[in-house]
C-alpha cells in the first residue's frame, strides 16, 4: 500500500512539473531531464511511470483534457440554466485561465502543431476536440439551434481563435471579443 501511495505521489509530481513546463515552453522545448529536475524525482522513477517522453506527453494531454473540459463546463453552468447562455458563458473559462497564468495558448493546438500525425499526442488532441464539439453540439441542440452542428463549429472556432490570439497578442481583450461574437452567433442560430 505504501508503495502505491509513493507511486501515485511521484506520478502526480511528474505530471504537475511536465504540465507547467510543456504549457510554457511547448512539447519540443522541454526535455525529460528538465521534467526530472522540476519534479524532484529520479530518472528511474520517471521511467517507471512513463517509458517514453511520448507516453508522458500523452498523459499530460489526457490530464489537461479532463481539467480543461471541467473548467469549460463549470463556466457554462455558472451562466445559468439556459443552454444559449451557457454557450456564451463558457468563454469565462478562458478569462479565468488568462487570469490564472497568462496566455500560453491552447495546449491542444500546440500539441497538434508539434506532434507527429501518427503520435498518441495527436490522437489525444483529436479526441479532446471531438469531445468538446459533441458537448457544444448538445448544448446547441438544447438551445434550439436550427443547425446545432454549425453553431457548435462556430463556437469551437471562437474558442480556438481566442486561445491562439491570446497567445499571440497577450491581451485578455480577445476573450471579451470572442464572447461577444459568440453571443451574436448564438442569437443568429437560436
XYZ file of C-alpha atoms in Angstrom:
190
model
C 0.000 0.000 0.000
C 2.796 2.446 0.851
C 4.447 1.677 -2.490
C 1.245 2.565 -4.353
C 0.982 5.859 -2.439
C 4.572 6.781 -3.299
C 3.992 5.769 -6.905
C 0.878 7.927 -7.130
C 2.593 10.843 -5.399
C 5.616 10.595 -7.705
C 3.429 10.326 -10.767
C 1.490 13.406 -9.687
C 4.721 15.367 -9.175
C 5.982 14.318 -12.598
C 2.711 15.260 -14.322
C 2.477 18.590 -12.482
C 6.035 19.525 -13.453
C 5.524 18.334 -17.036
C 2.281 20.300 -17.335
C 3.902 23.533 -16.221
C 6.900 23.062 -18.486
C 5.032 21.822 -21.569
C 2.439 24.573 -21.295
C 5.026 27.337 -21.013
C 7.685 26.003 -23.418
C 5.944 23.563 -25.754
C 6.383 19.842 -26.154
C 9.604 20.004 -28.144
C 11.042 22.770 -25.978
C 11.149 20.561 -22.890
C 13.443 17.614 -22.328
C 12.926 14.725 -19.963
C 15.839 15.934 -17.842
C 14.012 19.225 -17.252
C 10.920 17.336 -16.087
C 13.074 15.216 -13.784
C 14.721 18.296 -12.288
C 11.440 20.183 -11.862
C 9.615 17.215 -10.334
C 12.429 16.207 -7.999
C 12.244 12.537 -8.933
C 14.998 10.288 -10.173
C 15.337 9.293 -13.807
C 14.420 5.704 -12.913
C 11.257 6.903 -11.138
C 10.162 8.917 -14.162
C 10.774 5.979 -16.488
C 8.959 3.612 -14.122
C 5.838 5.723 -14.702
C 6.399 6.783 -18.306
C 8.564 4.615 -20.543
C 8.978 7.363 -23.131
C 8.568 11.093 -23.465
C 5.642 10.395 -25.826
C 3.859 8.496 -23.019
C 4.479 11.417 -20.673
C 3.154 13.910 -23.238
C 0.043 11.804 -23.843
C -0.621 11.518 -20.095
C -0.180 15.292 -19.723
C -2.645 15.926 -22.551
C -5.222 13.444 -21.170
C -4.996 15.131 -17.796
C -5.277 18.549 -19.416
C -8.295 17.361 -21.407
C -10.092 16.349 -18.222
C -9.179 19.575 -16.448
C -9.966 21.939 -19.321
C -13.259 20.205 -20.124
C -14.278 20.526 -16.474
C -13.362 24.231 -16.494
C -15.394 24.895 -19.658
C -18.398 23.031 -18.262
C -18.187 24.814 -14.905
C -18.054 28.233 -16.603
C -21.037 27.273 -18.767
C -23.023 26.133 -15.726
C -22.258 29.374 -13.881
C -24.019 31.197 -16.739
C -27.341 29.671 -15.661
C -29.832 27.102 -16.837
C -30.420 28.483 -20.349
C -28.301 26.457 -22.832
C -27.927 29.520 -25.083
C -26.407 31.451 -22.176
C -24.162 28.503 -21.366
C -22.749 28.600 -24.897
C -21.704 32.191 -24.236
C -20.780 31.730 -20.577
C -18.211 29.037 -21.291
C -15.880 31.806 -22.511
C -15.444 32.842 -18.882
C -13.216 29.765 -18.541
C -10.807 31.419 -20.977
C -10.762 34.618 -18.923
C -10.183 32.562 -15.780
C -7.283 30.746 -17.462
C -5.728 34.015 -18.576
C -6.056 35.496 -15.089
C -4.501 32.373 -13.541
C -1.320 32.239 -15.568
C -1.472 34.383 -18.688
C -1.949 33.053 -22.182
C 0.484 30.460 -23.385
C -2.101 29.353 -25.910
C -4.056 26.161 -26.156
C -2.060 23.083 -25.183
C -4.022 21.059 -27.730
C -3.317 23.421 -30.613
C 0.334 23.480 -29.575
C 0.414 19.679 -29.441
C -1.278 19.405 -32.829
C 1.382 21.667 -34.322
C 4.323 19.925 -32.642
C 3.293 16.267 -32.616
C 3.692 13.801 -35.447
C 0.436 12.946 -37.240
C 0.574 9.321 -36.070
C 1.501 10.097 -32.444
C -0.516 9.436 -29.312
C -0.309 13.157 -28.513
C -2.098 13.954 -31.767
C -4.695 11.252 -31.083
C -5.402 12.700 -27.615
C -5.714 16.160 -29.148
C -8.214 14.958 -31.749
C -10.245 13.136 -29.054
C -10.305 16.312 -26.958
C -11.562 18.411 -29.852
C -14.225 15.873 -30.828
C -15.385 15.547 -27.227
C -15.629 19.313 -26.884
C -17.519 19.622 -30.154
C -20.003 16.900 -29.153
C -20.715 18.801 -25.937
C -21.116 22.098 -27.821
C -23.457 20.433 -30.329
C -25.547 19.033 -27.484
C -25.769 22.471 -25.859
C -26.707 23.900 -29.255
C -29.499 21.321 -29.641
C -30.754 22.108 -26.143
C -30.736 25.814 -27.033
C -32.956 25.093 -30.033
C -30.429 25.925 -32.757
C -31.632 25.261 -36.287
C -28.169 23.936 -37.176
C -26.661 22.700 -33.905
C -23.543 21.272 -35.528
C -22.915 24.552 -37.356
C -23.345 26.558 -34.175
C -21.037 24.173 -32.317
C -18.386 24.548 -35.042
C -18.639 28.344 -34.809
C -18.322 28.344 -31.019
C -15.382 25.925 -31.238
C -13.648 28.188 -33.735
C -14.180 31.181 -31.456
C -12.683 29.280 -28.507
C -9.675 28.159 -30.547
C -9.264 31.608 -32.094
C -9.393 33.348 -28.730
C -6.755 30.997 -27.336
C -4.497 31.437 -30.377
C -4.929 35.233 -30.490
C -4.478 35.433 -26.745
C -1.155 33.650 -27.101
C -0.055 35.877 -29.950
C -1.219 39.227 -28.569
C -1.051 38.524 -24.818
C -4.250 40.527 -24.453
C -7.235 39.243 -22.486
C -9.477 41.544 -24.572
C -9.513 38.828 -27.232
C -11.627 36.701 -24.890
C -14.142 39.518 -24.457
C -14.302 39.908 -28.229
C -14.784 36.160 -28.715
C -17.504 36.087 -26.058
C -19.307 38.996 -27.764
C -19.026 37.227 -31.115
C -20.406 34.059 -29.522
C -23.413 35.975 -28.236
C -24.136 37.246 -31.767
C -23.548 33.781 -33.257
C -25.887 32.105 -30.757
C -28.584 34.743 -31.326
C -28.367 34.110 -35.059
C -28.822 30.354 -34.629
C -31.413 30.168 -31.867
